[in-house]
Short mmCIF file of C-alpha atoms in Angstrom, two decimals:
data_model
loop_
_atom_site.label_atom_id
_atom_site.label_comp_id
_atom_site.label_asym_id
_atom_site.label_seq_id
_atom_site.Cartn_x
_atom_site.Cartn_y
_atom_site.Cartn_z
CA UNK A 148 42.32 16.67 -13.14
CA UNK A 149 40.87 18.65 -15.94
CA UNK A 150 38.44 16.41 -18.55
CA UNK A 151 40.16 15.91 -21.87
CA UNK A 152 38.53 17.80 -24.48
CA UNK A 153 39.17 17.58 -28.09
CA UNK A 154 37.78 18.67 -31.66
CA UNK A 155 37.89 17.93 -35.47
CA UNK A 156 36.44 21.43 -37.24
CA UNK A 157 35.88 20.38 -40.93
CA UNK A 158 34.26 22.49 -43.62
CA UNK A 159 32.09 20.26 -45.44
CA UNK A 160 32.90 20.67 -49.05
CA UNK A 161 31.54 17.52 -50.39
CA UNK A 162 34.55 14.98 -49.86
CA UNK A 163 36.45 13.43 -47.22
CA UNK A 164 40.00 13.60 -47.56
CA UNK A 165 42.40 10.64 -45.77
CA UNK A 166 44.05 13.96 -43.85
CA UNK A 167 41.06 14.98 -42.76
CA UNK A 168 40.30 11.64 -41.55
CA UNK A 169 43.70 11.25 -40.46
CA UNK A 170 42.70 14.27 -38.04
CA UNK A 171 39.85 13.47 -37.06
CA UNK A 172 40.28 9.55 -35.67
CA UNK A 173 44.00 10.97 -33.69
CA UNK A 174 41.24 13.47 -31.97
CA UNK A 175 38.97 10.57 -31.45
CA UNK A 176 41.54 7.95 -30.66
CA UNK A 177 43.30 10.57 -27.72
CA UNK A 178 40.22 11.01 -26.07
CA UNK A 179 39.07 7.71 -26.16
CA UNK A 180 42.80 7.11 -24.54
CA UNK A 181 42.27 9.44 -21.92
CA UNK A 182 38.38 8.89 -21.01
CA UNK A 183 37.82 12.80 -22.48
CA UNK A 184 35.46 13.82 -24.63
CA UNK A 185 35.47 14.52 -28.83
CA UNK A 186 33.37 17.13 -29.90
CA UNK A 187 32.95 17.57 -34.06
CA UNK A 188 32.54 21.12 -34.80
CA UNK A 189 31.55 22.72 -38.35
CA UNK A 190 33.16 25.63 -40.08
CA UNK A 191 30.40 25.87 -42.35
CA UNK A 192 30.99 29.60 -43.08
CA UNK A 193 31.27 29.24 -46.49
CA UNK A 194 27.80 29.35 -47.82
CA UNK A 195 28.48 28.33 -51.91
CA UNK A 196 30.54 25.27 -50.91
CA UNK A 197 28.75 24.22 -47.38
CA UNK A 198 25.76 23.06 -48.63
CA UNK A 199 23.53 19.34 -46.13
CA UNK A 200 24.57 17.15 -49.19
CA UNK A 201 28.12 18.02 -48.28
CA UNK A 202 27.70 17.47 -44.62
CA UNK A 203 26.32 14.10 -45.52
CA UNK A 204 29.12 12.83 -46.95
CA UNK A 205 31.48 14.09 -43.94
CA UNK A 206 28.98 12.49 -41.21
CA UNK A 207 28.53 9.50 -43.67
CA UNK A 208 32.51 8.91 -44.09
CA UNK A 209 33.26 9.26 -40.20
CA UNK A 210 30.36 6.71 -39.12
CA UNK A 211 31.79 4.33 -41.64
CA UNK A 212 35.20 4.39 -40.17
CA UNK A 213 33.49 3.96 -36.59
CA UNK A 214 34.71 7.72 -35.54
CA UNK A 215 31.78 8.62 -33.29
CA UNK A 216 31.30 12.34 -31.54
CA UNK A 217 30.17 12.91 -27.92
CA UNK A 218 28.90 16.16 -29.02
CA UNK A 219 27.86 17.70 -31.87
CA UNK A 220 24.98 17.66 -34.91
CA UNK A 221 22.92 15.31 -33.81
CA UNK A 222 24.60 14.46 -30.44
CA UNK A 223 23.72 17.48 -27.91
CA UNK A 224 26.15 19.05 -25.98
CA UNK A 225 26.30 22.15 -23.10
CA UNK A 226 28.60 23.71 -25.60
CA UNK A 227 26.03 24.11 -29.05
CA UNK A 228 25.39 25.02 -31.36
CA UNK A 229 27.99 23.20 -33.24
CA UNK A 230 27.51 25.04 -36.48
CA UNK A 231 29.97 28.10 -37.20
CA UNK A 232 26.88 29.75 -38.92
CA UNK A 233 24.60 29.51 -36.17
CA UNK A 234 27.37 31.32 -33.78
CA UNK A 235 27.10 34.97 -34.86
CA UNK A 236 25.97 36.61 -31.75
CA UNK A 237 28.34 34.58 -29.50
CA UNK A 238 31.41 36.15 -32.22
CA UNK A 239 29.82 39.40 -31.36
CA UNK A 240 29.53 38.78 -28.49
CA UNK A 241 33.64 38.38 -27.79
CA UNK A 242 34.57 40.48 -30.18
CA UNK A 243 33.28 43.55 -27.87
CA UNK A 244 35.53 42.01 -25.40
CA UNK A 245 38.47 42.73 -27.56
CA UNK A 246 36.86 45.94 -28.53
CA UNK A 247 36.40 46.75 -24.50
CA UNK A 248 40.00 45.98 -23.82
CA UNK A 249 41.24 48.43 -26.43
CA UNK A 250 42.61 45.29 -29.36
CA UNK A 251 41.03 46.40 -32.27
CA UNK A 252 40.91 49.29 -34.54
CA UNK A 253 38.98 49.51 -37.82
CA UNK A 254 40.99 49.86 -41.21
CA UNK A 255 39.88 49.89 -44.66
CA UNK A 256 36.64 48.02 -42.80
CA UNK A 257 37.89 45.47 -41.86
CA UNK A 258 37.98 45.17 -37.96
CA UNK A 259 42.22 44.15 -37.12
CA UNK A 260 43.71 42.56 -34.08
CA UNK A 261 46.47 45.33 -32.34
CA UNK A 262 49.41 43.36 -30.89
CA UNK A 263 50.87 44.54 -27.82
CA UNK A 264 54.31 45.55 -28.51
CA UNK A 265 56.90 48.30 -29.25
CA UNK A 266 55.68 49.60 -32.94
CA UNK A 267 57.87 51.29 -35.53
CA UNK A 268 57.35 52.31 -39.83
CA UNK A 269 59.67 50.41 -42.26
CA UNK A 270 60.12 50.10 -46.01
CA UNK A 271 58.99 46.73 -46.75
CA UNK A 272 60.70 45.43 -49.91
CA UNK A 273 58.22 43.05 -50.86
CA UNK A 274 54.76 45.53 -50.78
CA UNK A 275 57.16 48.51 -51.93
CA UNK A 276 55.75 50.35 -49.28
CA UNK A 277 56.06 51.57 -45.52
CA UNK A 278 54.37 49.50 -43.31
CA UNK A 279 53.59 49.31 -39.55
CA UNK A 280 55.56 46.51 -37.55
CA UNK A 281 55.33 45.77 -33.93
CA UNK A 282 58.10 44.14 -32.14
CA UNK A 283 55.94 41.66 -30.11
CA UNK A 284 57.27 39.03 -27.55
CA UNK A 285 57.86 35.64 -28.98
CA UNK A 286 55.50 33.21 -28.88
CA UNK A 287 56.24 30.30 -27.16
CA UNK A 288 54.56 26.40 -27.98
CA UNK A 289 55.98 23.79 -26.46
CA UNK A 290 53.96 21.64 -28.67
CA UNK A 291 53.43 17.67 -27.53
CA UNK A 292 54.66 16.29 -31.16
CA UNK A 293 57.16 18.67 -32.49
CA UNK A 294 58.84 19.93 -28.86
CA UNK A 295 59.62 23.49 -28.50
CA UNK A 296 58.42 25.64 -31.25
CA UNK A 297 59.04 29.77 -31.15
CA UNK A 298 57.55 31.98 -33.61
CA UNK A 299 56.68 35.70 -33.04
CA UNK A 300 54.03 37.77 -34.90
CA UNK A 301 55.15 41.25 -36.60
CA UNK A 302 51.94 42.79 -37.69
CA UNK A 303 48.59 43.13 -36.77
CA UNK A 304 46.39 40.88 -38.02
CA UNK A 305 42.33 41.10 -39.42
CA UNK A 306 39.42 39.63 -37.84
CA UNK A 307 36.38 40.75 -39.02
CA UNK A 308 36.11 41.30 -43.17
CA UNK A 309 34.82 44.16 -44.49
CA UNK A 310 32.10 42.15 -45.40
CA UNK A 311 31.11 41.58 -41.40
CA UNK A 312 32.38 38.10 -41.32
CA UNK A 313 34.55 36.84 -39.25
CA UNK A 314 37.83 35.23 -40.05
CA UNK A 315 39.17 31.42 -39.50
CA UNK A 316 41.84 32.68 -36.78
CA UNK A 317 39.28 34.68 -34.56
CA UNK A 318 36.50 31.97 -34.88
CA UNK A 319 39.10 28.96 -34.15
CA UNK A 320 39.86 30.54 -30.86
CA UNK A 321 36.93 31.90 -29.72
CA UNK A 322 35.36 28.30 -29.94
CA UNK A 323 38.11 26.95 -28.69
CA UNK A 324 37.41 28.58 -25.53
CA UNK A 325 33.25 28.20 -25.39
CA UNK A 326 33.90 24.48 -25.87
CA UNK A 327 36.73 24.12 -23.25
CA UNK A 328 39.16 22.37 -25.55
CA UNK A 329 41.98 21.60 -24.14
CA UNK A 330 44.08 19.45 -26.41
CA UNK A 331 44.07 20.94 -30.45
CA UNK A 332 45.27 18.61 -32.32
CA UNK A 333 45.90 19.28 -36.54
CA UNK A 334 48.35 19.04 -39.46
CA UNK A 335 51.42 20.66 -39.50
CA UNK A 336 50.43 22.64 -41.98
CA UNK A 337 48.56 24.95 -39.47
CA UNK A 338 51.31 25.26 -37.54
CA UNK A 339 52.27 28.76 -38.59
CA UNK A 340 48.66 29.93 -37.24
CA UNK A 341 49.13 28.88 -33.76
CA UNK A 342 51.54 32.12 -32.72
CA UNK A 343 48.26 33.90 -34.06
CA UNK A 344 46.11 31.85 -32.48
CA UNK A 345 48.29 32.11 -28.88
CA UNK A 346 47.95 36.00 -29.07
CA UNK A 347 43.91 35.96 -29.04
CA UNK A 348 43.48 33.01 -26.30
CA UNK A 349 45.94 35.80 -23.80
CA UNK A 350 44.20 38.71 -25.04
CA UNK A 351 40.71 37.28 -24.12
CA UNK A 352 42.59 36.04 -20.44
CA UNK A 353 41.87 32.36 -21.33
CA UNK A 354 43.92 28.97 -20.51
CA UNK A 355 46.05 28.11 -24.13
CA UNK A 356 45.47 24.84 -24.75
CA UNK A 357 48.25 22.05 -25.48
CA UNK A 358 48.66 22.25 -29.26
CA UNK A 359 49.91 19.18 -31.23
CA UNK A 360 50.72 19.37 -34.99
CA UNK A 361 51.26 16.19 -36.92
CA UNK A 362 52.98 15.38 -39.87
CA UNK A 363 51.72 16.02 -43.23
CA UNK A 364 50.84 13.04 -45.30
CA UNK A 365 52.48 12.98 -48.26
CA UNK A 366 50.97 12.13 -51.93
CA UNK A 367 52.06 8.50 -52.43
CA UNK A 368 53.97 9.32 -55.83
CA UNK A 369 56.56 12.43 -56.23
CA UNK A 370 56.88 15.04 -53.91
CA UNK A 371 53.88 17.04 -51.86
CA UNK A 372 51.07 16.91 -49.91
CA UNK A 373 48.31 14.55 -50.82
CA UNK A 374 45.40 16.64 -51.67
CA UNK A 375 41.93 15.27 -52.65
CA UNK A 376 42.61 15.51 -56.45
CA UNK A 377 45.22 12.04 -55.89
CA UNK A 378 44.77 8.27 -56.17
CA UNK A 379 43.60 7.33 -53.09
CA UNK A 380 42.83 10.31 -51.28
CA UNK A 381 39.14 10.11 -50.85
CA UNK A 382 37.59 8.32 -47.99
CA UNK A 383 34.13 7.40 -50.03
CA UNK A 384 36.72 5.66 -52.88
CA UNK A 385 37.02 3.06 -50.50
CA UNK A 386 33.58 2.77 -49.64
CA UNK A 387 32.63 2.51 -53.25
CA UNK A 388 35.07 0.11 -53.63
CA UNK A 389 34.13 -2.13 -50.61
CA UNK A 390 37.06 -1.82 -48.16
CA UNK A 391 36.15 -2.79 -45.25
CA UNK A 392 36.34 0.42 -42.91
CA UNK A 393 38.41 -1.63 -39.83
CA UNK A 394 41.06 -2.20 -42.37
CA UNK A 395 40.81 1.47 -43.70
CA UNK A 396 40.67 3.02 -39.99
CA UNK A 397 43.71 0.48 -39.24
CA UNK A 398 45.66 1.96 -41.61
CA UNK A 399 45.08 5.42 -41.30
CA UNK A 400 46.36 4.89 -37.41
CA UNK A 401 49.78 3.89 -38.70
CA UNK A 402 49.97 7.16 -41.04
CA UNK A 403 52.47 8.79 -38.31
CA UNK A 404 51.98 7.14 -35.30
CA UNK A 405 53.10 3.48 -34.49
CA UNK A 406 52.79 0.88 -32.07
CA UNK A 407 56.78 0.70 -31.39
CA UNK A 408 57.01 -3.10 -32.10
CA UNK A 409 56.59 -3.07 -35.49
CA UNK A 410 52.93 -4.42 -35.83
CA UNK A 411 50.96 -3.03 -38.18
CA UNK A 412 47.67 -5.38 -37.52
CA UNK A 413 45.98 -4.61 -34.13
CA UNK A 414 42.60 -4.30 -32.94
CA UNK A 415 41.37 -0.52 -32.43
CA UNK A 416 41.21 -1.55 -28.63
CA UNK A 417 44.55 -2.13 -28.39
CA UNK A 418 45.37 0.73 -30.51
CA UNK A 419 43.21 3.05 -28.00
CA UNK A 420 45.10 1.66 -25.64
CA UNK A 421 48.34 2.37 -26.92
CA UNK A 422 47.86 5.75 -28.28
CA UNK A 423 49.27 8.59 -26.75
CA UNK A 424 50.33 12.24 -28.51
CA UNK A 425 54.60 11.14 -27.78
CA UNK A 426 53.96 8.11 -30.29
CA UNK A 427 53.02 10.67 -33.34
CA UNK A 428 56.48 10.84 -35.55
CA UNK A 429 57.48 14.18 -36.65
CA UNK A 430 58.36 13.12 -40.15
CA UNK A 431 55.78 13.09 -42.71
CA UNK A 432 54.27 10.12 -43.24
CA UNK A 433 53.82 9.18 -47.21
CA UNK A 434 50.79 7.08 -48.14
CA UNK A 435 51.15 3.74 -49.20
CA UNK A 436 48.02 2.32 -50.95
CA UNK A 437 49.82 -1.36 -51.34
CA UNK A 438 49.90 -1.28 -47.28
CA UNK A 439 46.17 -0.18 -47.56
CA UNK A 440 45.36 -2.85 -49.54
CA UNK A 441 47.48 -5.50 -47.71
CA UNK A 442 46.05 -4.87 -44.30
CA UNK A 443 42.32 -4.96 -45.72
CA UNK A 444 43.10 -8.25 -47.03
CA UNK A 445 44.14 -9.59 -43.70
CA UNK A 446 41.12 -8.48 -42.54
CA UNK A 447 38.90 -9.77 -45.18
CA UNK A 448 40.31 -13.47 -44.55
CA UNK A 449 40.29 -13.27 -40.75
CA UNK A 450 36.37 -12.25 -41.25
CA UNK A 451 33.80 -15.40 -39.61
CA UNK A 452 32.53 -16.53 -43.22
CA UNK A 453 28.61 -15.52 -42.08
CA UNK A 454 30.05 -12.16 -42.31
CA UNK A 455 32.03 -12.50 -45.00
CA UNK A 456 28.56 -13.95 -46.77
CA UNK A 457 26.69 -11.04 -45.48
CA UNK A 458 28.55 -8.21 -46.98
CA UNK A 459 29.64 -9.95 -49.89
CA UNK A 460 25.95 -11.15 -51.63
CA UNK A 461 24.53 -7.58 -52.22
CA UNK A 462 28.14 -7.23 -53.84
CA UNK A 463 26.89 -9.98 -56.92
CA UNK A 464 23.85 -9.10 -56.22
CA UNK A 465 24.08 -5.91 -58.07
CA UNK A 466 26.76 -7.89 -60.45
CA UNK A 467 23.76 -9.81 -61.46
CA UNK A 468 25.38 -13.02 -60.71
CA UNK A 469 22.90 -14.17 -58.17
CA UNK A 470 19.50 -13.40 -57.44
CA UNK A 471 18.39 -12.19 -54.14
CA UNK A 472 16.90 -15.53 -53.28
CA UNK A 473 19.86 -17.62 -54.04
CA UNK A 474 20.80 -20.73 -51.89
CA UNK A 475 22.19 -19.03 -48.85
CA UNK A 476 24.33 -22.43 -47.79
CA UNK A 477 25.28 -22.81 -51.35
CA UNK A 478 26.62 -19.27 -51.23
CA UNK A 479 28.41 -19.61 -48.09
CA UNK A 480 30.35 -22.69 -49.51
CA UNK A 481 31.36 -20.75 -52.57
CA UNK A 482 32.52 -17.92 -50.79
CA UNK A 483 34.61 -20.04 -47.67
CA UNK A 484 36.32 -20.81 -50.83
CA UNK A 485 37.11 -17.64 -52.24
CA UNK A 486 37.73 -16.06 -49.03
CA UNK A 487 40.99 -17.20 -48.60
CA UNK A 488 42.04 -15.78 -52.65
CA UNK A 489 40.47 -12.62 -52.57
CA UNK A 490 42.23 -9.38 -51.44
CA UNK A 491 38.81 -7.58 -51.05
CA UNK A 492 35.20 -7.54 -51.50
CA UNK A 493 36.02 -4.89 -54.56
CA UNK A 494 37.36 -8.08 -56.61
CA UNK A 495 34.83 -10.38 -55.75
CA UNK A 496 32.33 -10.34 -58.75
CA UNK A 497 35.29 -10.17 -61.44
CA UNK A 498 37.37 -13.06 -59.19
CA UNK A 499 34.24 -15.62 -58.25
CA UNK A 500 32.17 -14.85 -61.80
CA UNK A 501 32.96 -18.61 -62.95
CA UNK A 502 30.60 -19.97 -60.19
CA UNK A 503 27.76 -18.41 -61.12
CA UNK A 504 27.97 -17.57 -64.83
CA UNK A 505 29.26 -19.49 -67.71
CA UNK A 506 30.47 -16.44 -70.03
CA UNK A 507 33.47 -15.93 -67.75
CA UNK A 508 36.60 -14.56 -69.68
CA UNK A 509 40.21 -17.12 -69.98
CA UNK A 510 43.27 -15.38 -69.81
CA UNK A 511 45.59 -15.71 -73.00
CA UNK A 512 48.71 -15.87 -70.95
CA UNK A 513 47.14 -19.08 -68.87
CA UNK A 514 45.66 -20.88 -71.74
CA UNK A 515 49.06 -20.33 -73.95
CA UNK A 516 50.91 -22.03 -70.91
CA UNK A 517 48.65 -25.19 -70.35
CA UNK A 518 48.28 -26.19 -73.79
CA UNK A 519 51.61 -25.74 -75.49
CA UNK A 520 53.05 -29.38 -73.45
CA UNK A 521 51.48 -32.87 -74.39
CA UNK A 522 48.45 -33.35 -75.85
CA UNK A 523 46.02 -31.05 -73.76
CA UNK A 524 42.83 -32.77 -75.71
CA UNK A 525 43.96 -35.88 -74.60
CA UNK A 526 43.92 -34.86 -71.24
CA UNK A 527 40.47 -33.42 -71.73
CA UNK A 528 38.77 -35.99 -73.11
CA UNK A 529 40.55 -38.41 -69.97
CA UNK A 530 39.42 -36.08 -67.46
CA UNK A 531 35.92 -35.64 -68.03
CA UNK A 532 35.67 -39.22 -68.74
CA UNK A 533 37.24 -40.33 -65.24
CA UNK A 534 34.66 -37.41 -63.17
CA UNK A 535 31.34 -38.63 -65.57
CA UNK A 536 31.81 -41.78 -64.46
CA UNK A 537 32.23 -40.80 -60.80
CA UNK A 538 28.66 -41.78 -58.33
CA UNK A 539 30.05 -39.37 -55.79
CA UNK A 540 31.02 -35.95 -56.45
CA UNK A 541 33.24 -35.08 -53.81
CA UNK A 542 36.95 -33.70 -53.50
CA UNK A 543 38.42 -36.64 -52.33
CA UNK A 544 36.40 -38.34 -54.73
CA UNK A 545 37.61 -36.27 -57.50
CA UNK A 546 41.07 -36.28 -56.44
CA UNK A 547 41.04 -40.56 -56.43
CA UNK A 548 39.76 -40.32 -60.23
CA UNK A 549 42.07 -38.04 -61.38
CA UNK A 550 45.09 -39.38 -59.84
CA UNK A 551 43.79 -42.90 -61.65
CA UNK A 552 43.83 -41.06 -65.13
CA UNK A 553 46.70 -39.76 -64.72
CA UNK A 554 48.11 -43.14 -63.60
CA UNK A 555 46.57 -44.64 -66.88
CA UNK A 556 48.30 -42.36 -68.82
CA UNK A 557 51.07 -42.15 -67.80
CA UNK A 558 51.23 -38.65 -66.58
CA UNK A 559 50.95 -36.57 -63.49
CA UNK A 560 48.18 -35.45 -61.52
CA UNK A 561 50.05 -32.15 -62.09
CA UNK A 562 49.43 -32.44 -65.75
CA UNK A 563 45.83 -32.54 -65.76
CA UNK A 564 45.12 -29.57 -63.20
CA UNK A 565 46.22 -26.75 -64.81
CA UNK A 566 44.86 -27.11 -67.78
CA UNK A 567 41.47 -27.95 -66.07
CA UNK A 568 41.13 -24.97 -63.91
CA UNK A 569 41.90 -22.97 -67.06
CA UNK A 570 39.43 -24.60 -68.77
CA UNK A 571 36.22 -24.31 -65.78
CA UNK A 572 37.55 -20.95 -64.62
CA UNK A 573 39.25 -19.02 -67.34
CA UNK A 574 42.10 -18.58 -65.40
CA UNK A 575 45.51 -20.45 -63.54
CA UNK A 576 45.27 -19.26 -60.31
CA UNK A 577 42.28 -19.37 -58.15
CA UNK A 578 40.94 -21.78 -54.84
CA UNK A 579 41.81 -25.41 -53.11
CA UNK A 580 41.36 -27.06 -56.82
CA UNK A 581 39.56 -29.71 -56.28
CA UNK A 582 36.96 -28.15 -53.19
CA UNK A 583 35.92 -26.00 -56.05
CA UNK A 584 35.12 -28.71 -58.32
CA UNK A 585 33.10 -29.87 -55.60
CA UNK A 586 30.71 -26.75 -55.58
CA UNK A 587 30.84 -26.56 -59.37
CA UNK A 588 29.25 -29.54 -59.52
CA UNK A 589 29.68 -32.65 -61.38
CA UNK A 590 27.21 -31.22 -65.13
CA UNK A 591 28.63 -28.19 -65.04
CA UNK A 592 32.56 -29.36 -64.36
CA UNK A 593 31.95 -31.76 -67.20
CA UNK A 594 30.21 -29.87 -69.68
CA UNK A 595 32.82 -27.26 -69.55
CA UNK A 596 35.47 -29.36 -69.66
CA UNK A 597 33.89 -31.25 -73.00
CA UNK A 598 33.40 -27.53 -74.82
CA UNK A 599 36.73 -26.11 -73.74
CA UNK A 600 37.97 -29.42 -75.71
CA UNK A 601 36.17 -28.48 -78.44
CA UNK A 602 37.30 -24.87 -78.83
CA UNK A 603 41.04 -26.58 -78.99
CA UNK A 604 40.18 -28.92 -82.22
#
């Protein structure tokens, strides 16, 4: 059985769209499926744009999501180089094949593809002129997503530019065929290249390989394709903003494929398991960045807290929140706490500032609800009477005293914790209330309780 052999060919322009990653981890996920091998090839033909810094960012965005390549920069293969702009003399090369076998003509000079085919002049309406058509055979592609797809080409077609360069349609084929792919796999959008593409592999004599063209991914507001100018369309975004790259790689497998069972957590294992080119939808998929988000905050909670510790301290690190040497099992307890709250690492420094810093902000809305009932000094002043006097500072500790205040009084626990997480946090919401007066510890719970009394005289 022939070896499975697949490619992602980006042009390195500086970003990393989520198509373009899309592409590139169905490549990487079918041959991982089939035991075949993923080669990453670069159409770097375009001098101005294709510059290392650009590459960078491409080879920098597909390590982070965990997409690795069994050949190409900086993994050898039989098949290098893997650079379009080191491949010159090997498009030379089969273009005098073409040129042998009587398939191209020069015009205006540019070197042009001749279709086989009956050939005839007509008036075409649209260029106001007469133009040569040839009344080729239909193409055939019974591609593995979409089914049967039939499209014929009616002209001949350039591939060499005046200039001496090559074009995308002869270069796409030609390594195609020096790299034995034999599984491409792209957008839809390329679809209406392929009957292009299908004339060059027969008129070289090579094998066509199974095509596969997935949906489009559609911007996630309005109508369209998502292009790299909307929200969430960038792969480094969510690097910068501290995603964690199993929950981003998670999601991208669900953009048009699914498990069948209506999971939409799973381990890339299983999903490599799973995976197969009869499981990619036909419809478009449209991006949801509330999914996104929702998925990396299962994975953020289901992280072991020493990981969760690990990536999150250079996070308040550069906050300034902490220093570098701060109490590591200190850190660890304050974070096992706001694990559990936090949707991300990107909301960490904003959502956990209170622990470290007193010059945290209070929301208006919270302190407008949990001081307009009773007498919210009252409760103050009972509070951080009943925790000063405490000799142990611990939750249950915390929770005995203020249940007894609240006893004294003749209120609820309820009444008192509101109002006191407002008044140590800045805020109504937040973790397990009285674990986090715990870490606060018993001066600083105190002191801010006594000065958030005093702002209310």
């Amino acid at each position: 059985m022939t070896e499975t052999r697949v490619r992602f060919a980006p042009s390195p322009t500086g970003f990393f769209h989520i198509g373009s990653a899309r592409t590139a981890l169905f490549n990487w996920l079918y041959a991982r499926h089939t035991g075949g091998k993923f080669i990453l090839r670069i159409e770097d033909t375009d001098k101005e744009r294709n510059t290392e810094e650009a590459l960078q960012v491409l080879i920098d965005g597909m390590k982070w999501l965990g997409i690795n390549w069994d050949e190409g920069p900086l993994v050898e293969g039989p098949c290098g180089p893997y650079f379009q702009s080191q491949r010159s003399n090997i498009y030379r090369e089969w273009l005098t094949k073409l040129e042998t076998a009587g398939r191209t003509y020069e015009k205006d000079g540019a070197i042009w593809f001749r279709l086989e085919g009956e050939r005839s002049v007509v008036y075409d309406d649209y260029l106001k002129k007469e133009v040569e058509k040839v009344a080729a055979a239909p193409v055939v592609i019974e591609d593995a997503i979409r089914g049967r797809v039939e499209r014929a080409e009616d002209r001949d077609f350039v591939i060499f530019r005046a200039s001496g360069d090559p074009v995308f349609h002869f270069v796409n084929v030609v390594d195609d065929i020096t790299m034995g792919i034999t599984h491409v796999i792209r957008g839809e959008d390329h679809l209406s290249n392929t009957s292009k593409h299908v004339e060059l592999f027969r008129a070289f004599g090579a094998d066509v390989p199974t095509f596969a063209h997935m949906p489009l991914i559609l911007k996630e507001v309005g109508q369209g394709k998502m292009s790299k100018r909307d929200q969430g369309a960038l792969v480094e975004d969510y690097q910068k903003q501290h995603y964690l790259s199993e929950a981003v790689r998670n999601y991208l497998c669900l953009l048009g494929w699914s498990p069948k069972d209506d999971r939409e957590i799973l381990p890339i294992d299983e999903i490599i398991d799973l995976f197969d080119l009869p499981g990619i939808t036909q419809t478009n998929a449209r991006f949801d960045g509330k999914k996104m988000a929702f998925i990396n905050s299962h994975y953020v909670r289901a992280m072991p807290i020493e990981s969760f510790t690990w990536l999150a301290k250079p996070i308040l690190v550069e906050a300034d929140l902490i220093p570098e040497d701060y109490d590591e099992d200190r850190l660890q307890s304050i974070l096992a706490l706001c694990q559990e709250k936090v949707r991300g690492l990107g909301e960490l420094a904003q959502f956990a500032r209170y622990f470290f810093k007193d010059d945290f902000a209070t929301d208006e809305k919270a302190l407008n609800k949990v001081t307009k009932k009773g007498d919210p000094a009252a409760r103050l002043d009972e509070a951080a009477q009943a925790l000063e006097q405490l000799s142990k500072f611990d939750a249950e500790s915390i929770e005995t005293a203020i249940a007894a205040a609240a006893e004294v009084s003749g209120n609820k626990p309820g009444a008192y914790m509101p109002l006191m997480r407002v008044a140590l946090s800045g805020t109504n919401v937040g973790p397990s209330f009285y674990p986090m007066l715990e870490i606060m510890g018993q001066g600083c719970v105190v002191d801010r309780l006594r000065q958030f009394r005093a702002t209310l005289s």
